[in-house]
Amino acid sequence: MKNGLDFLNLLNCDVSLKILKNLEDPSDFVRFSAVSRSWRQFVIENGLLKHLCQRMFPQLSRVDHVNELCGTAKGHAEAGSSNFMEWEALKREHRVYAFFARGCLSFALRECIYEAIIASSTDNDPEEGIPNTLEPRDRVGRRASYWSSKGQSNPAVPETLTYRLCADLCVITEINIRPFQAYFQIGKPIYSANSVRFRMGHVKSCMDNIVKESCQDCGNDKSCMDNIVKESCQDCGNEKFAWTYTSQEFPMAQENCLQNFRLPEPVLCIGGILQIELLGRVQRQEMDSLYYICVSHVQVVGRPLSPAFGIQTFEHSEKFVLEALSYEQPTSPAQSSSAPSLQMRVRDLEQILNLLRGNVVNVVEYGYEWELEDEESDEEDEDEEDRE
């Protein structure tokens, strides 16, 4: 604004919009709106922050409308003239998307997996089950920790691992996967996949209704709801999931290390379900000549938008409601209180109890014995070499 002239008044609306839609930082719109009331009104009336968020995350095109369940305004306005109600709805939309854009860029990056739901196949459940992939170590006590698929004669048969994230809305930036090396087998083979692909989405709304009805008797207890969701998803496989994003294929190396798969752009996971597709098998097991895929650890990194935001999905529709639950910056939760950490602690205690009881003499995996005495003698030899 120069010499008291407002360039928005000098340019037509279409030209002004074309200029402002090139802004890429939410803070630019905050500064622009602070110049004058007319400029702020222009931003709100034209939904420029909503447009920016949809450009950042195309998945937001599925939003039917937004709700505020915090502050003074809750839900939709129910009284007043049509112009007043329309203006209040635009302001509400502006507030929600402004904080949403801020959260997607400023909320803390962290591990996003809440629990493992289901694997497409498991060779020896629960010893080689998908919950083992939440453990960063490939050994717990004296036992190998990994998930294993069933063996296949056709190396092209894919596998999937499905996880529930810690929030219904998460901005995912990268997924890290560590293939498992069978150190107890001859040659120490690594059972990696040829490539990986990622899907993100939500449980279908009809499934949500089943969960709510089933939980009425338990007073909507969270642990009860978690168990019902998990059990129902295990029974139905992929049929009850709606996918809102599918990534490109990423090649996987046949290496025993945490391999990083960074997404080209941050992706908004709507509904808190992430699936890893493991495509192609590269390692044949010697004892049965079948191909397997084994994963030691999975890590999903991103920005959970809970408890600030939530969603409500519609049955038989791809649309959903974006809900603002709080306008406070969330604090980073203590990692020690997370569900996966608790599961790993319980399993560690079970291993310790088995050792104290003398139940563990050797570990047998894939038909091969791993002698504990041999490992201890190897460690003694290493200690002697270090002393020399």
Coordinates of C-alpha atoms in Angstrom, one line a residue:
M1 CA 0.0 0.0 0.0
K2 CA 1.7 3.2 -1.2
N3 CA 0.5 6.8 -1.1
G4 CA -2.7 5.6 0.4
L5 CA -3.5 3.5 -2.6
D6 CA -4.7 -0.1 -2.2
F7 CA -3.4 -2.3 -5.0
L8 CA -6.3 -4.7 -4.4
N9 CA -8.7 -1.9 -5.4
L10 CA -6.6 -1.1 -8.5
L11 CA -6.4 -4.7 -9.7
N12 CA -9.4 -6.8 -10.5
C13 CA -10.2 -9.8 -8.3
D14 CA -8.9 -12.5 -10.6
V15 CA -5.4 -10.8 -11.0
S16 CA -5.2 -10.3 -7.2
L17 CA -6.1 -14.0 -6.6
K18 CA -3.5 -15.1 -9.2
I19 CA -0.8 -13.2 -7.4
L20 CA -1.7 -14.3 -3.9
K21 CA -2.1 -17.9 -4.8
N22 CA 1.6 -18.0 -5.6
L23 CA 2.4 -17.5 -1.9
E24 CA 3.7 -20.7 -0.4
D25 CA 4.2 -19.9 3.3
P26 CA 1.2 -19.6 5.7
S27 CA 3.0 -16.9 7.6
D28 CA 2.9 -14.7 4.4
F29 CA -0.9 -14.8 4.6
V30 CA -0.8 -13.9 8.3
R31 CA 1.4 -10.8 7.5
F32 CA -0.8 -10.0 4.5
S33 CA -4.0 -10.1 6.6
A34 CA -2.4 -7.9 9.2
V35 CA -2.0 -5.0 6.8
S36 CA -5.7 -3.9 6.9
R37 CA -9.2 -5.1 7.5
S38 CA -10.0 -5.1 3.7
W39 CA -7.0 -7.3 3.0
R40 CA -7.9 -9.7 5.8
Q41 CA -11.5 -9.8 4.5
F42 CA -10.1 -10.6 1.0
V43 CA -8.1 -13.5 2.3
I44 CA -11.0 -14.9 4.2
E45 CA -13.7 -14.4 1.5
N46 CA -11.6 -16.2 -1.1
G47 CA -10.4 -19.1 1.1
L48 CA -6.8 -18.5 0.3
L49 CA -5.5 -20.5 3.3
K50 CA -7.7 -23.4 2.4
H51 CA -6.3 -23.2 -1.1
L52 CA -2.8 -23.2 0.2
C53 CA -3.4 -26.3 2.4
Q54 CA -5.0 -28.2 -0.5
R55 CA -1.9 -27.3 -2.5
M56 CA 0.3 -28.6 0.2
F57 CA -1.8 -31.8 0.7
P58 CA -4.0 -32.8 -2.2
Q59 CA -5.8 -35.3 0.1
L60 CA -7.6 -32.3 1.7
S61 CA -9.7 -32.0 -1.5
R62 CA -11.9 -34.7 0.3
V63 CA -12.9 -32.3 3.1
D64 CA -16.7 -31.8 3.0
H65 CA -16.6 -29.0 5.6
V66 CA -14.8 -28.0 8.8
N67 CA -16.0 -27.9 12.4
E68 CA -14.7 -26.0 15.4
L69 CA -15.2 -28.1 18.6
C70 CA -13.2 -25.7 20.7
G71 CA -13.3 -22.0 21.7
T72 CA -16.5 -19.9 21.6
A73 CA -17.8 -21.1 18.3
K74 CA -18.8 -24.8 18.1
G75 CA -20.2 -26.5 15.1
H76 CA -22.2 -24.5 12.6
A77 CA -24.0 -21.3 13.3
E78 CA -27.7 -21.9 13.7
A79 CA -29.2 -18.4 13.9
G80 CA -28.9 -15.1 12.1
S81 CA -29.2 -13.8 8.5
S82 CA -27.8 -15.9 5.6
N83 CA -25.0 -13.3 5.0
F84 CA -24.0 -13.4 8.6
M85 CA -23.9 -17.2 8.7
E86 CA -22.0 -17.3 5.5
W87 CA -19.4 -14.9 6.9
E88 CA -19.1 -16.8 10.1
A89 CA -18.6 -20.0 8.2
L90 CA -15.8 -18.4 6.2
K91 CA -14.1 -17.1 9.3
R92 CA -14.3 -20.5 10.9
E93 CA -12.8 -22.1 7.8
H94 CA -10.0 -19.6 7.8
R95 CA -9.2 -20.2 11.5
V96 CA -9.1 -24.0 11.1
Y97 CA -6.9 -24.0 8.0
A98 CA -4.6 -21.3 9.4
F99 CA -3.8 -23.4 12.4
F100 CA -3.8 -26.6 10.3
A101 CA -1.1 -25.1 8.0
R102 CA 0.9 -24.0 11.1
G103 CA 0.6 -27.5 12.7
C104 CA 1.8 -29.3 9.5
L105 CA 5.0 -27.2 9.5
S106 CA 5.7 -26.7 13.3
F107 CA 4.4 -29.7 15.3
A108 CA 7.1 -31.9 16.5
L109 CA 8.5 -34.7 14.3
R110 CA 8.3 -38.1 16.0
E111 CA 7.7 -41.8 15.6
C112 CA 4.1 -42.2 14.5
I113 CA 3.3 -45.9 14.8
Y114 CA 0.8 -46.7 17.6
E115 CA 0.4 -50.4 17.0
A116 CA 0.8 -53.2 14.5
I117 CA -2.5 -54.4 13.2
I118 CA -2.0 -57.2 10.7
A119 CA 0.4 -58.9 8.3
S120 CA -0.8 -60.6 5.0
S121 CA 0.9 -63.8 6.2
T122 CA 3.0 -65.0 9.2
D123 CA 5.2 -68.1 9.1
N124 CA 5.2 -68.8 12.8
D125 CA 2.7 -66.7 14.9
P126 CA 3.2 -65.1 17.4
E127 CA 7.0 -65.8 17.6
E128 CA 7.5 -64.3 14.1
G129 CA 4.5 -61.9 14.2
I130 CA 4.2 -58.3 13.1
P131 CA 4.5 -56.8 16.6
N132 CA 8.2 -57.7 16.5
T133 CA 8.7 -55.0 13.9
L134 CA 8.1 -52.4 16.6
E135 CA 11.3 -53.5 18.4
P136 CA 14.4 -51.6 17.2
R137 CA 16.7 -54.4 18.2
D138 CA 17.0 -57.6 16.1
R139 CA 17.6 -59.6 19.2
V140 CA 15.7 -59.6 22.5
G141 CA 17.6 -61.4 25.1
R142 CA 18.8 -64.6 23.3
R143 CA 16.0 -64.6 20.8
A144 CA 15.8 -63.1 17.3
S145 CA 13.1 -60.4 16.9
Y146 CA 11.5 -60.2 13.4
W147 CA 8.4 -60.7 11.3
S148 CA 8.5 -63.5 8.7
S149 CA 6.1 -64.1 5.8
K150 CA 5.1 -67.6 4.8
G151 CA 7.3 -69.2 2.2
Q152 CA 6.4 -69.1 -1.5
S153 CA 7.7 -70.9 -4.5
N154 CA 6.9 -67.8 -6.6
P155 CA 9.2 -64.9 -5.8
A156 CA 6.7 -62.4 -7.2
V157 CA 4.1 -63.0 -4.4
P158 CA 3.8 -59.7 -2.4
E159 CA 3.3 -59.2 1.3
T160 CA 1.8 -56.4 3.4
L161 CA 2.3 -55.0 6.9
T162 CA -0.5 -52.8 8.2
Y163 CA -0.1 -50.4 11.2
R164 CA -2.3 -47.9 13.1
L165 CA -0.7 -44.5 13.7
C166 CA -0.9 -42.5 16.9
A167 CA -3.3 -39.9 15.4
D168 CA -6.1 -39.8 12.9
L169 CA -4.2 -37.1 11.0
C170 CA -0.5 -37.4 10.6
V171 CA 1.9 -35.7 8.2
I172 CA 4.2 -38.5 7.1
T173 CA 7.7 -37.6 5.8
E174 CA 9.6 -40.9 5.8
I175 CA 9.4 -44.6 6.5
N176 CA 12.4 -46.6 7.6
I177 CA 12.6 -50.4 7.2
R178 CA 15.2 -52.9 8.3
P179 CA 15.3 -56.3 6.6
F180 CA 16.2 -59.2 8.8
Q181 CA 19.4 -61.1 8.5
A182 CA 19.1 -64.7 9.7
Y183 CA 22.4 -64.9 11.6
F184 CA 21.5 -68.4 12.8
Q185 CA 21.4 -69.8 9.2
I186 CA 24.3 -70.9 7.0
G187 CA 25.6 -67.9 5.1
K188 CA 23.6 -65.4 7.2
P189 CA 21.1 -64.6 4.4
I190 CA 19.1 -61.4 4.3
Y191 CA 15.4 -61.8 3.6
S192 CA 14.6 -58.4 2.0
A193 CA 12.0 -57.5 -0.6
N194 CA 12.9 -56.3 -4.0
S195 CA 10.9 -53.0 -3.6
V196 CA 8.4 -51.3 -1.3
R197 CA 5.3 -49.2 -1.7
F198 CA 3.2 -47.3 0.9
R199 CA -0.5 -46.8 1.3
M200 CA -2.3 -44.5 3.7
G201 CA -6.0 -44.3 4.6
H202 CA -8.6 -45.0 7.1
V203 CA -11.0 -47.7 8.4
K204 CA -14.2 -47.5 6.4
S205 CA -17.1 -45.7 8.2
C206 CA -19.3 -48.8 8.3
M207 CA -16.5 -50.3 10.4
D208 CA -16.6 -47.3 12.7
N209 CA -20.3 -47.9 13.4
I210 CA -19.6 -51.5 14.3
V211 CA -16.9 -50.5 16.8
K212 CA -19.2 -47.8 18.4
E213 CA -22.1 -50.3 18.8
S214 CA -19.7 -52.9 20.2
C215 CA -18.3 -50.5 22.8
Q216 CA -21.6 -49.3 24.2
D217 CA -21.5 -51.9 26.9
C218 CA -18.0 -50.9 28.0
G219 CA -18.7 -47.2 28.3
N220 CA -16.6 -46.3 25.3
D221 CA -13.4 -47.3 27.1
K222 CA -10.4 -46.5 24.9
S223 CA -8.6 -49.8 25.5
C224 CA -11.9 -51.7 24.6
M225 CA -12.3 -49.7 21.3
D226 CA -8.6 -50.3 20.4
N227 CA -9.0 -54.1 20.9
I228 CA -12.2 -54.2 18.8
V229 CA -10.7 -52.2 16.0
K230 CA -7.6 -54.4 15.9
E231 CA -9.5 -57.7 16.0
S232 CA -12.0 -56.6 13.4
C233 CA -9.2 -55.5 11.0
Q234 CA -7.4 -58.8 11.5
D235 CA -10.6 -60.7 10.5
C236 CA -11.3 -58.6 7.4
G237 CA -7.8 -57.9 6.0
N238 CA -7.8 -55.1 3.4
E239 CA -11.5 -55.1 2.8
K240 CA -12.4 -52.6 5.5
F241 CA -9.7 -50.0 4.6
A242 CA -10.1 -47.0 2.3
W243 CA -6.9 -45.8 0.8
T244 CA -6.4 -42.1 0.2
Y245 CA -2.7 -42.2 -0.9
T246 CA -0.5 -44.7 -2.7
S247 CA 3.2 -43.9 -3.2
Q248 CA 5.6 -44.8 -5.9
E249 CA 7.7 -47.9 -5.7
F250 CA 11.0 -47.6 -3.9
P251 CA 13.9 -50.1 -4.5
M252 CA 15.0 -52.0 -1.4
A253 CA 18.6 -53.1 -0.9
Q254 CA 19.4 -56.6 0.4
E255 CA 21.3 -55.1 3.4
N256 CA 20.8 -55.6 7.1
C257 CA 20.4 -51.9 8.0
L258 CA 17.6 -49.4 8.6
Q259 CA 16.8 -48.3 5.1
N260 CA 15.3 -44.8 4.6
F261 CA 12.4 -44.2 2.2
R262 CA 11.8 -40.5 2.2
L263 CA 8.6 -39.5 0.5
P264 CA 9.0 -36.9 -2.4
E265 CA 6.6 -34.6 -0.5
P266 CA 5.1 -34.8 3.0
V267 CA 1.9 -36.8 2.8
L268 CA -1.2 -36.3 5.0
C269 CA -2.4 -39.6 6.3
I270 CA -6.2 -39.3 6.8
G271 CA -7.5 -41.9 9.2
G272 CA -4.3 -43.1 10.8
I273 CA -3.8 -46.4 8.8
L274 CA -0.5 -47.0 7.0
Q275 CA 0.3 -50.1 5.0
I276 CA 3.7 -51.3 3.7
E277 CA 3.6 -53.3 0.5
L278 CA 6.7 -55.6 0.1
L279 CA 7.0 -56.4 -3.6
G280 CA 9.1 -59.2 -4.8
R281 CA 11.2 -61.8 -2.9
V282 CA 15.0 -62.1 -3.4
Q283 CA 16.1 -64.7 -0.9
R284 CA 15.4 -68.4 -1.0
Q285 CA 15.7 -70.4 2.2
E286 CA 18.1 -73.4 1.9
M287 CA 16.1 -75.9 3.9
D288 CA 12.8 -75.8 2.0
S289 CA 13.8 -73.9 -1.2
L290 CA 11.0 -71.3 -0.6
Y291 CA 11.2 -67.5 -0.9
Y292 CA 10.6 -65.5 2.3
I293 CA 10.5 -61.8 3.3
C294 CA 11.5 -61.0 6.9
V295 CA 11.5 -57.5 8.5
S296 CA 13.3 -56.7 11.7
H297 CA 12.1 -53.1 12.3
V298 CA 9.7 -50.5 10.9
Q299 CA 9.7 -46.8 11.8
V300 CA 7.3 -44.2 10.5
V301 CA 8.4 -40.5 11.0
G302 CA 6.0 -37.6 10.8
R303 CA 4.0 -34.9 12.6
P304 CA 0.9 -36.2 14.5
L305 CA -1.8 -33.5 14.4
S306 CA -3.6 -34.9 17.4
P307 CA -5.0 -33.7 19.8
A308 CA -5.5 -30.4 17.8
F309 CA -7.4 -32.1 14.9
G310 CA -9.7 -35.0 14.3
I311 CA -11.9 -36.3 11.5
Q312 CA -15.3 -37.7 10.9
T313 CA -15.8 -39.9 7.8
F314 CA -19.0 -40.5 5.9
E315 CA -20.4 -43.9 5.1
H316 CA -20.3 -44.7 1.3
S317 CA -18.4 -41.5 0.6
E318 CA -14.8 -40.4 0.2
K319 CA -15.6 -37.1 2.0
F320 CA -14.8 -36.4 5.6
V321 CA -15.2 -33.6 8.1
L322 CA -12.1 -31.8 9.4
E323 CA -12.5 -31.0 13.1
A324 CA -10.5 -28.4 15.1
L325 CA -10.4 -29.8 18.6
S326 CA -7.9 -27.4 20.1
Y327 CA -5.9 -24.3 19.1
E328 CA -3.1 -25.0 21.6
Q329 CA 0.3 -26.2 20.4
P330 CA 0.6 -29.8 21.5
T331 CA 3.5 -30.9 23.7
S332 CA 5.7 -33.8 22.7
P333 CA 4.5 -36.9 24.5
A334 CA 7.0 -38.9 26.5
Q335 CA 8.2 -41.8 24.4
S336 CA 8.3 -44.1 27.4
S337 CA 4.5 -43.9 27.8
S338 CA 3.8 -45.1 24.2
A339 CA 2.0 -48.4 23.6
P340 CA 4.8 -50.0 21.5
S341 CA 7.3 -49.3 24.3
L342 CA 5.1 -51.0 26.8
Q343 CA 4.6 -54.0 24.6
M344 CA 8.4 -54.3 24.2
R345 CA 8.9 -54.0 28.0
V346 CA 6.5 -56.9 28.6
R347 CA 8.3 -59.0 26.1
D348 CA 11.7 -58.2 27.6
L349 CA 10.4 -59.3 31.0
E350 CA 9.1 -62.6 29.6
Q351 CA 12.6 -63.2 28.1
I352 CA 14.3 -62.5 31.4
L353 CA 11.9 -64.8 33.3
N354 CA 12.6 -67.6 30.8
L355 CA 16.3 -67.2 31.3
L356 CA 16.0 -67.1 35.1
R357 CA 13.9 -70.3 35.0
G358 CA 16.4 -72.0 32.8
N359 CA 13.9 -72.6 30.1
V360 CA 16.1 -71.2 27.3
V361 CA 18.9 -73.6 26.3
N362 CA 19.1 -72.9 22.6
V363 CA 17.1 -71.0 20.0
V364 CA 15.8 -72.9 17.0
E365 CA 14.8 -70.8 13.9
Y366 CA 14.0 -72.1 10.5
G367 CA 15.2 -75.6 11.5
Y368 CA 18.7 -74.3 12.5
E369 CA 20.0 -74.4 16.1
W370 CA 21.7 -71.4 17.6
E371 CA 23.9 -72.7 20.4
L372 CA 24.2 -70.3 23.3
E373 CA 27.4 -72.0 24.6
D374 CA 29.0 -71.5 21.2
E375 CA 28.2 -67.8 21.3
E376 CA 29.5 -67.5 24.9
S377 CA 32.8 -69.2 23.8
D378 CA 33.1 -66.8 20.9
E379 CA 32.7 -63.8 23.3
E380 CA 35.4 -65.3 25.6
D381 CA 37.8 -65.7 22.6
E382 CA 37.2 -62.0 21.7
D383 CA 37.9 -60.9 25.2
E384 CA 41.2 -62.8 25.2
E385 CA 42.2 -61.2 21.9
D386 CA 41.4 -57.8 23.3
R387 CA 43.6 -58.4 26.4
E388 CA 46.5 -59.5 24.2

